[in-house]
Short mmCIF file of C-alpha atoms in Angstrom, two decimals:
data_model
loop_
_atom_site.label_atom_id
_atom_site.label_comp_id
_atom_site.label_asym_id
_atom_site.label_seq_id
_atom_site.Cartn_x
_atom_site.Cartn_y
_atom_site.Cartn_z
CA MET A 1 0.01 -0.15 -0.05
CA GLU A 2 1.44 3.44 -0.95
CA LEU A 3 2.15 5.81 1.99
CA ASP A 4 -0.39 8.58 0.58
CA THR A 5 -3.17 5.76 0.80
CA ILE A 6 -1.83 4.88 4.46
CA ILE A 7 -2.06 8.65 5.47
CA HIS A 8 -5.40 8.91 4.02
CA ALA A 9 -6.83 5.81 5.80
CA THR A 10 -5.23 7.13 8.97
CA GLN A 11 -6.69 10.57 8.76
CA SER A 12 -10.19 9.02 8.28
CA ALA A 13 -9.90 6.71 11.26
CA VAL A 14 -8.66 9.70 13.33
CA ALA A 15 -11.66 11.76 12.02
CA ARG A 16 -14.14 9.07 13.14
CA ASN A 17 -12.21 8.79 16.55
CA ASP A 18 -11.42 5.20 15.75
CA TRP A 19 -8.17 5.01 17.38
CA LYS A 20 -7.80 1.31 17.53
CA THR A 21 -7.76 1.34 13.79
CA ALA A 22 -5.52 4.31 13.32
CA SER A 23 -3.09 2.67 15.92
CA GLY A 24 -3.27 -0.54 13.94
CA ILE A 25 -2.26 0.93 10.74
CA VAL A 26 0.80 3.06 12.04
CA ASN A 27 2.11 0.42 14.37
CA ALA A 28 2.62 -1.88 11.22
CA LEU A 29 4.76 0.54 9.58
CA PRO A 30 8.60 1.30 9.79
CA TYR A 31 9.51 3.96 11.96
CA PRO A 32 10.38 6.71 9.48
CA ASP A 33 6.91 5.97 7.70
CA ILE A 34 5.20 6.13 11.17
CA ALA A 35 6.61 9.67 11.70
CA SER A 36 5.70 10.64 8.19
CA VAL A 37 1.93 9.71 8.84
CA LEU A 38 1.90 11.41 12.23
CA GLY A 39 3.43 14.33 10.62
CA HIS A 40 0.28 14.71 8.47
CA LEU A 41 -2.02 14.78 11.53
CA SER A 42 -2.57 17.59 14.07
CA ALA A 43 -0.06 17.72 17.00
CA GLU A 44 -2.98 16.55 19.39
CA ALA A 45 -3.80 13.52 16.98
CA ALA A 46 -0.16 12.81 16.38
CA LEU A 47 0.48 12.52 20.20
CA GLN A 48 -2.43 10.38 20.70
CA LEU A 49 -1.20 7.82 18.21
CA LEU A 50 2.33 8.17 19.36
CA ARG A 51 1.05 7.09 23.08
CA ARG A 52 -0.33 4.01 21.52
CA CYS A 53 2.97 2.94 20.14
CA GLN A 54 5.28 0.58 22.12
CA HIS A 55 7.17 2.63 24.62
CA ASP A 56 10.48 1.69 23.37
CA LYS A 57 9.57 2.76 20.07
CA GLN A 58 8.27 6.10 20.91
CA SER A 59 11.61 7.91 21.29
CA ILE A 60 12.68 6.47 17.73
CA ILE A 61 9.64 7.54 16.02
CA PHE A 62 9.64 10.90 17.73
CA GLY A 63 13.32 11.38 16.47
CA TYR A 64 12.29 10.96 12.86
CA MET A 65 9.64 13.58 13.07
CA ALA A 66 10.26 17.28 11.75
CA PRO A 67 11.49 19.84 14.15
CA ARG A 68 8.08 21.93 14.10
CA ILE A 69 5.98 18.83 14.76
CA GLN A 70 8.35 17.77 17.65
CA SER A 71 8.00 21.24 19.11
CA GLU A 72 4.18 21.23 18.87
CA MET A 73 3.86 17.96 20.48
CA ALA A 74 6.32 18.50 23.15
CA GLN A 75 4.16 21.38 24.36
CA LEU A 76 1.17 19.10 24.86
CA MET A 77 3.10 16.42 26.82
CA SER A 78 3.03 16.43 30.50
CA ARG A 79 6.30 16.89 32.48
CA SER A 80 6.92 13.43 33.34
CA GLU A 81 6.12 12.16 29.73
CA LEU A 82 8.51 14.71 28.07
CA THR A 83 11.17 13.91 30.67
CA ALA A 84 10.84 10.13 29.86
CA LEU A 85 10.93 10.71 26.35
CA PHE A 86 14.07 12.86 26.84
CA GLU A 87 15.72 9.75 28.63
CA LYS A 88 15.31 7.55 25.80
CA MET A 89 15.94 9.89 22.90
CA GLU A 90 19.39 9.84 21.00
CA HIS A 91 21.74 12.34 22.66
CA ASP A 92 22.12 14.58 19.54
CA GLU A 93 18.31 14.63 18.95
CA ARG A 94 17.24 15.55 22.39
CA ALA A 95 19.82 18.43 22.47
CA ASP A 96 18.37 19.81 19.28
CA LEU A 97 14.93 19.59 20.96
CA TYR A 98 16.08 21.29 24.06
CA ASN A 99 17.25 24.18 22.05
CA ARG A 100 13.81 24.54 20.68
CA LEU A 101 12.07 24.42 23.95
CA SER A 102 11.19 27.43 25.84
CA GLU A 103 12.93 28.48 29.11
CA GLU A 104 10.26 27.43 31.14
CA GLU A 105 9.79 23.91 29.54
CA ARG A 106 13.63 23.31 29.81
CA GLN A 107 13.64 23.93 33.66
CA SER A 108 10.58 21.72 34.05
CA ILE A 109 12.32 18.69 32.67
CA LEU A 110 15.78 18.85 33.79
CA PRO A 111 15.11 18.17 37.41
CA GLY A 112 13.67 14.93 36.46
CA LEU A 113 16.93 13.79 34.68
CA ALA A 114 20.11 12.26 36.14
CA HIS A 115 22.84 14.53 36.65
CA ALA A 116 25.01 13.07 33.95
CA GLU A 117 22.26 13.39 31.42
CA ARG A 118 21.44 17.08 32.49
CA GLU A 119 25.09 17.91 31.95
CA ASP A 120 25.20 15.98 28.66
CA ILE A 121 22.21 17.73 27.28
CA ARG A 122 23.45 21.18 28.33
CA THR A 123 27.05 20.53 26.82
CA LEU A 124 25.53 19.37 23.30
CA ALA A 125 23.06 22.03 23.33
CA SER A 126 25.73 24.91 23.90
CA TYR A 127 27.31 24.57 20.67
CA LYS A 128 26.47 27.18 17.97
CA GLU A 129 24.18 26.10 15.40
CA GLY A 130 25.90 24.95 12.06
CA THR A 131 29.08 23.79 13.93
CA ILE A 132 30.08 20.13 14.26
CA GLY A 133 29.37 20.26 18.10
CA SER A 134 25.71 20.79 17.23
CA ILE A 135 25.26 17.80 15.31
CA MET A 136 27.72 15.17 17.32
CA THR A 137 26.31 12.62 19.85
CA SER A 138 28.21 11.81 22.97
CA ALA A 139 26.83 8.01 22.70
CA TYR A 140 30.06 6.40 21.68
CA VAL A 141 32.47 3.74 23.39
CA SER A 142 35.82 4.84 24.59
CA LEU A 143 38.32 2.75 26.23
CA HIS A 144 41.70 3.14 28.16
CA ASP A 145 44.78 1.85 26.10
CA ASP A 146 45.97 -0.48 28.91
CA LEU A 147 42.95 -2.81 28.63
CA THR A 148 43.39 -6.26 27.14
CA VAL A 149 41.06 -7.32 24.27
CA ALA A 150 39.20 -9.64 26.27
CA GLN A 151 38.46 -6.83 28.85
CA ALA A 152 37.54 -4.24 26.11
CA LEU A 153 34.81 -6.75 24.62
CA GLU A 154 33.42 -7.14 28.15
CA ARG A 155 33.28 -3.25 28.57
CA ILE A 156 31.79 -2.88 25.07
CA ARG A 157 28.89 -5.35 26.01
CA LEU A 158 28.18 -3.33 29.06
CA GLU A 159 28.11 0.04 27.05
CA ALA A 160 26.43 -1.13 23.97
CA PRO A 161 23.04 -0.55 24.77
CA ASP A 162 23.53 3.19 25.31
CA ALA A 163 25.95 3.73 22.39
CA GLU A 164 24.71 5.06 18.97
CA THR A 165 27.55 2.86 17.29
CA ILE A 166 29.80 0.26 18.58
CA TYR A 167 31.65 -0.45 15.28
CA GLN A 168 34.52 1.94 15.99
CA ILE A 169 36.16 2.09 19.64
CA TYR A 170 37.94 5.23 20.59
CA ILE A 171 41.02 4.87 22.83
CA VAL A 172 41.75 7.56 25.27
CA ASP A 173 43.90 8.21 28.22
CA LYS A 174 42.77 9.49 31.77
CA GLN A 175 42.27 12.79 30.64
CA ARG A 176 40.22 11.60 27.65
CA HIS A 177 42.76 12.83 25.10
CA LEU A 178 42.21 10.90 21.70
CA LYS A 179 45.14 8.51 21.47
CA GLY A 180 43.76 5.82 18.86
CA THR A 181 40.86 3.75 17.67
CA VAL A 182 40.34 0.17 16.95
CA SER A 183 37.37 -1.53 15.05
CA LEU A 184 35.02 -3.97 16.58
CA ARG A 185 36.03 -6.49 13.82
CA GLU A 186 39.75 -6.11 14.89
CA LEU A 187 38.79 -6.89 18.35
CA MET A 188 36.98 -9.97 17.58
CA LEU A 189 39.92 -11.17 15.64
CA ALA A 190 42.66 -10.30 17.88
CA ASN A 191 44.25 -12.37 20.52
CA PRO A 192 42.28 -11.91 23.98
CA ASN A 193 45.50 -11.18 25.79
CA ALA A 194 46.58 -8.46 23.50
CA VAL A 195 46.68 -4.93 25.03
CA LEU A 196 44.64 -2.25 23.08
CA ARG A 197 47.68 0.01 22.86
CA ASP A 198 49.57 -2.50 20.72
CA ILE A 199 46.76 -3.22 17.99
CA MET A 200 45.18 0.28 17.88
CA VAL A 201 45.56 2.74 14.96
CA THR A 202 47.16 5.96 16.27
CA ASP A 203 46.81 8.10 13.19
CA VAL A 204 43.14 9.05 13.73
CA LEU A 205 41.01 11.14 11.47
CA HIS A 206 39.19 13.71 13.55
CA ALA A 207 37.55 17.23 13.42
CA ARG A 208 37.08 19.90 16.08
CA ALA A 209 33.60 20.59 17.72
CA ASP A 210 33.85 24.44 16.67
CA GLU A 211 34.47 23.69 13.17
CA ASP A 212 31.77 23.99 10.25
CA GLN A 213 29.52 21.06 10.21
CA SER A 214 30.24 20.61 6.48
CA GLU A 215 33.69 19.74 7.45
CA ALA A 216 32.63 16.57 9.41
CA ALA A 217 30.37 15.69 6.49
CA ASN A 218 33.18 16.04 3.95
CA GLN A 219 35.54 13.89 5.86
CA ILE A 220 33.19 11.04 6.39
CA ALA A 221 32.20 11.13 2.84
CA ARG A 222 35.76 11.28 1.52
CA TYR A 223 37.27 8.43 3.72
CA ASP A 224 34.06 6.37 3.81
CA LEU A 225 33.83 6.55 7.76
CA LEU A 226 31.04 5.17 9.83
CA ALA A 227 31.65 7.85 12.39
CA LEU A 228 34.21 10.72 12.95
CA PRO A 229 35.59 11.45 16.50
CA ILE A 230 35.41 15.09 17.49
CA VAL A 231 37.73 16.62 19.77
CA ASP A 232 37.99 20.05 21.73
CA ASP A 233 40.83 22.54 21.53
CA LYS A 234 42.73 20.26 23.90
CA GLN A 235 42.37 17.06 21.84
CA ARG A 236 40.04 15.59 24.32
CA ILE A 237 37.20 13.52 22.65
CA VAL A 238 33.76 15.31 23.16
CA GLY A 239 31.70 13.23 20.80
CA ILE A 240 31.25 11.56 17.47
CA VAL A 241 29.35 12.35 14.14
CA THR A 242 27.92 9.37 12.65
CA HIS A 243 27.52 8.67 8.76
CA ASP A 244 23.64 9.24 9.14
CA ASP A 245 24.14 12.68 10.51
CA ALA A 246 26.73 13.47 7.87
CA LEU A 247 24.18 12.44 5.35
CA ASP A 248 21.65 14.79 6.97
CA VAL A 249 24.17 17.79 6.88
CA SER A 250 24.90 17.12 3.13
CA ARG A 251 21.38 17.11 2.29
CA GLU A 252 20.78 20.36 4.29
CA GLU A 253 23.86 22.02 2.69
CA SER A 254 22.68 21.05 -0.72
CA THR A 255 19.24 22.45 0.05
CA GLU A 256 20.67 25.90 1.25
CA ASP A 257 22.93 25.86 -1.89
CA GLN A 258 20.07 25.22 -4.23
CA MET A 259 17.98 28.06 -2.54
CA ARG A 260 20.68 30.48 -2.64
CA LEU A 261 21.46 29.66 -6.49
CA GLY A 262 17.62 30.39 -6.91
CA ALA A 263 18.02 33.67 -4.97
CA VAL A 264 15.75 32.31 -2.10
CA SER A 265 16.65 33.49 1.30
CA THR A 266 17.32 30.88 3.71
CA VAL A 267 17.50 33.27 6.68
CA GLY A 268 14.79 32.73 9.17
CA SER A 269 12.94 30.33 6.64
CA GLY A 270 13.81 27.02 8.14
CA LEU A 271 15.33 24.53 5.77
CA ASN A 272 13.20 21.70 7.28
CA ILE A 273 10.05 23.48 6.35
CA SER A 274 7.88 21.61 3.99
CA LEU A 275 6.88 23.58 0.95
CA LYS A 276 3.53 22.19 1.13
CA ASP A 277 2.99 23.13 4.73
CA ALA A 278 4.92 26.48 4.64
CA SER A 279 2.62 29.48 5.33
CA ILE A 280 2.20 32.40 2.86
CA ALA A 281 4.17 34.68 5.15
CA VAL A 282 7.20 32.42 5.30
CA LEU A 283 7.10 31.91 1.49
CA TYR A 284 7.03 35.72 0.97
CA ARG A 285 9.80 36.35 3.43
CA MET A 286 12.02 33.73 1.55
CA ARG A 287 11.57 35.22 -1.92
CA VAL A 288 10.95 39.15 -1.44
CA PHE A 289 14.41 40.29 -0.42
CA TRP A 290 16.36 39.25 -3.62
CA LEU A 291 13.35 40.06 -5.99
CA VAL A 292 13.27 43.71 -4.61
CA ILE A 293 17.25 44.12 -4.87
CA LEU A 294 17.30 42.63 -8.27
CA VAL A 295 14.62 45.10 -9.49
CA PHE A 296 16.91 47.91 -8.62
CA GLY A 297 19.88 45.98 -10.38
CA ASN A 298 17.64 45.71 -13.68
CA ILE A 299 17.48 49.57 -13.72
CA PHE A 300 20.92 49.60 -15.33
CA SER A 301 19.71 47.48 -18.19
CA GLY A 302 16.89 50.07 -18.80
CA ALA A 303 19.36 53.10 -18.52
CA GLY A 304 21.53 51.33 -21.19
CA ILE A 305 18.57 51.04 -23.62
CA ALA A 306 17.65 54.56 -23.00
CA HIS A 307 21.08 55.67 -23.92
CA PHE A 308 20.95 54.16 -27.17
CA GLU A 309 17.23 55.41 -28.10
CA GLU A 310 18.31 57.01 -31.40
CA LEU A 311 20.06 53.98 -32.58
CA ILE A 312 17.15 51.95 -31.83
CA GLU A 313 14.86 54.34 -33.51
CA SER A 314 16.81 54.14 -36.68
CA MET A 315 17.43 50.42 -36.86
CA VAL A 316 14.31 48.95 -35.16
CA ALA A 317 15.43 45.44 -36.31
CA LEU A 318 17.86 45.58 -33.50
CA VAL A 319 15.14 45.33 -30.79
CA PHE A 320 13.92 41.88 -32.04
CA PHE A 321 17.37 40.33 -30.98
CA LEU A 322 17.71 42.19 -27.70
CA PRO A 323 16.02 39.43 -25.58
CA LEU A 324 17.68 36.63 -27.22
CA LEU A 325 21.27 38.15 -26.94
CA VAL A 326 20.98 39.18 -23.22
CA ASP A 327 19.31 36.04 -22.05
CA SER A 328 21.90 34.03 -23.78
CA GLY A 329 24.67 35.89 -21.64
CA GLY A 330 22.62 35.19 -18.62
CA ASN A 331 22.09 31.51 -19.46
CA ALA A 332 25.83 31.11 -20.36
CA GLY A 333 26.64 32.82 -16.96
CA SER A 334 24.27 30.85 -14.81
CA GLN A 335 25.72 27.56 -16.28
CA SER A 336 29.09 28.59 -15.36
CA ALA A 337 28.15 29.68 -11.77
CA THR A 338 26.58 26.58 -11.29
CA LEU A 339 29.32 24.27 -12.18
CA MET A 340 31.74 26.38 -10.34
CA VAL A 341 29.73 26.44 -7.07
CA ARG A 342 29.44 22.78 -7.14
CA ALA A 343 33.13 22.57 -7.71
CA LEU A 344 34.08 24.81 -4.99
CA ALA A 345 31.64 23.07 -2.55
CA THR A 346 33.04 19.60 -3.02
CA GLY A 347 36.89 20.95 -2.88
CA ASP A 348 37.32 19.84 -6.48
CA VAL A 349 38.40 23.52 -7.10
CA ARG A 350 40.17 25.93 -4.85
CA ALA A 351 40.25 29.87 -4.75
CA ARG A 352 43.74 29.76 -5.94
CA ASP A 353 42.62 27.92 -9.17
CA TRP A 354 40.85 30.94 -10.76
CA PHE A 355 43.38 31.82 -13.20
CA SER A 356 43.77 28.31 -14.58
CA MET A 357 40.11 27.83 -14.81
CA LEU A 358 39.83 31.25 -16.56
CA GLY A 359 41.52 30.27 -19.61
CA LYS A 360 39.51 26.97 -19.82
CA GLU A 361 36.39 28.75 -19.27
CA ILE A 362 37.05 31.53 -22.13
CA THR A 363 37.95 28.59 -24.46
CA VAL A 364 34.70 26.75 -23.84
CA ALA A 365 32.79 30.05 -23.81
CA LEU A 366 34.25 30.84 -27.21
CA LEU A 367 33.21 27.51 -28.88
CA LEU A 368 29.84 27.99 -27.20
CA GLY A 369 29.45 31.47 -28.74
CA LEU A 370 30.50 30.49 -32.09
CA SER A 371 27.99 27.66 -32.05
CA MET A 372 25.15 30.07 -30.88
CA ALA A 373 26.41 32.88 -33.30
CA ALA A 374 26.13 30.68 -36.36
CA ALA A 375 22.44 29.90 -35.40
CA VAL A 376 21.46 33.64 -34.62
CA SER A 377 23.26 35.08 -37.84
CA ILE A 378 20.91 33.14 -39.93
CA ILE A 379 17.98 34.91 -38.26
CA GLY A 380 19.83 38.18 -38.30
CA PHE A 381 20.29 37.90 -42.13
CA TYR A 382 16.57 37.20 -42.52
CA ARG A 383 15.42 40.00 -40.32
CA GLY A 384 17.80 42.77 -41.26
CA GLY A 385 20.55 41.70 -43.91
CA PRO A 386 24.00 41.05 -43.68
CA ASP A 387 24.97 43.95 -41.47
CA ILE A 388 22.43 42.85 -38.80
CA ALA A 389 23.43 39.42 -39.12
CA LEU A 390 27.35 40.34 -38.52
CA VAL A 391 26.12 42.50 -35.49
CA VAL A 392 24.11 39.87 -33.72
CA ALA A 393 26.62 37.11 -34.50
CA LEU A 394 29.59 39.14 -32.89
CA THR A 395 27.70 40.24 -30.03
CA MET A 396 26.55 36.58 -29.21
CA ILE A 397 30.25 35.74 -29.11
CA VAL A 398 31.23 38.51 -26.81
CA ILE A 399 28.16 38.29 -24.57
CA VAL A 400 28.57 34.40 -24.03
CA ILE A 401 32.24 34.87 -23.16
CA VAL A 402 31.76 37.97 -20.86
CA GLY A 403 28.72 36.19 -19.26
CA SER A 404 30.71 32.94 -18.67
CA VAL A 405 33.59 34.72 -17.15
CA ILE A 406 31.12 36.64 -14.88
CA GLY A 407 29.34 33.50 -13.73
CA MET A 408 32.73 31.69 -13.22
CA SER A 409 34.49 34.53 -11.23
CA LEU A 410 31.76 35.58 -9.07
CA PRO A 411 31.76 32.46 -6.81
CA PHE A 412 35.68 32.67 -6.60
CA LEU A 413 35.32 36.48 -5.61
CA LEU A 414 32.65 35.49 -2.78
CA THR A 415 35.10 32.60 -1.45
CA ARG A 416 37.87 35.11 -1.52
CA PHE A 417 35.95 37.28 0.96
CA LYS A 418 34.97 34.33 3.08
CA LEU A 419 31.26 34.38 1.67
CA ASP A 420 29.12 31.42 0.44
CA PRO A 421 29.98 31.08 -3.28
CA ALA A 422 26.25 29.69 -3.74
CA SER A 423 25.15 33.38 -3.03
CA ALA A 424 26.10 33.74 -6.88
CA SER A 425 22.52 33.04 -7.56
CA ALA A 426 21.29 32.48 -11.10
CA PRO A 427 19.04 35.59 -10.96
CA LEU A 428 21.77 37.74 -9.87
CA ILE A 429 24.17 36.42 -12.55
CA THR A 430 21.26 36.90 -15.08
CA SER A 431 20.67 40.71 -13.92
CA ILE A 432 24.39 41.65 -14.00
CA CYS A 433 24.78 39.88 -17.52
CA ASP A 434 21.43 41.57 -18.91
CA GLY A 435 23.04 45.09 -17.87
CA VAL A 436 26.43 44.18 -19.38
CA GLY A 437 24.81 42.60 -22.45
CA VAL A 438 22.85 45.52 -23.50
CA LEU A 439 25.94 47.86 -23.44
CA ILE A 440 27.83 45.37 -25.47
CA TYR A 441 24.96 44.90 -28.06
CA PHE A 442 24.41 48.45 -28.59
CA ASN A 443 28.08 49.45 -28.60
CA ILE A 444 28.90 46.90 -31.27
CA ALA A 445 25.96 47.78 -33.38
CA ASN A 446 26.76 51.54 -32.93
CA ILE A 447 30.47 50.84 -34.21
CA LEU A 448 29.52 48.43 -37.09
CA LEU A 449 26.66 50.32 -38.46
CA GLU A 450 28.45 53.63 -37.99
CA MET A 451 25.65 55.46 -36.15
CA PRO A 452 26.58 58.16 -33.61
CA THR A 453 25.29 57.68 -30.07
CA VAL A 454 23.46 60.39 -28.13
#
């Protein structure tokens, strides 16, 4: 049965107050699907169904739910219920929820938690949003290097129920400095009497908690890691980032880049908000800023056209090709910017590579311009004769080259000033290329057709 059909059936059962049927439907589903179904209900109905799930399942299902739904449901829970949920949630997920609660709600649940759990939540919740610390978990297994393999396996059995992953074990000293790592597979194959310091890997990939979260995602993807240990400024291990959290970060970063490339604001919009569920006010705020800015940017295109009014009046055929030419420059620039933003984001290209990439981009743009000029010159000859054909063909070549160079260079420029290269959005590139394209077109026409400007 498709998920949409299941959602509709659950909604119908809830509308009839048939909680037994609704509960039977959702309890037969995998955890992520249960969360998805509950997300299509009101917070009150979702909480009613969550309570009808097995107790050991509730925290897992809750963790899959969207942040907005989590916050709404948390406000409806009793103090004891919310406290019990916090105790069972994954460490990083409950820290995220803690940050979304009001101060009053935070103070109501903390006394019900054990001291170690309170400190763990406060520590994880203290890291700035967007840093590695804000996505890491403290549920990992760490051992001292003087243990034998047999002792280590016994300790792992005791700690495994509370750990998010046990496939990689982190070796620390008494001050919790990260000294090495060993995999569970290596422990199972090792001599039971071997000491951990003799079999551990000492060259450990790691990241700092105050670094950007994309750094952890990049390392995990690059080296195919199940988890990445995170240390503080004194090289003490404070948590790990698992591969599933890294995937979430990559997805979030990709979404943010796509929004910026489309000149859609991400500030205050909430990247996890469903487009279908987003309010009109949120959608308006996401789009209005750049559109208003670009309105004023397009004034330069109008000023360029106004400057060549007499040229246009005496050769009306030029107007026919204006949208075609300036749009081609914007399209070429947007393509170039998209490729370069992606290359910079993945580390394939660095800021220092601009000069070497410039020559390659000009060559490609020249070939593209020649191909497009061949096509447009035929139309130019038909509409205005050989003179117009020459003007539009030459303009097409120059505009495509200039647009491509602008599109390629702007992400590099933003990177140079420590800004997100994805801010070189397609609408921004198009607006710049439109203004520049107008000036190129009419100046070339003015020179070749030997008509004086005003």
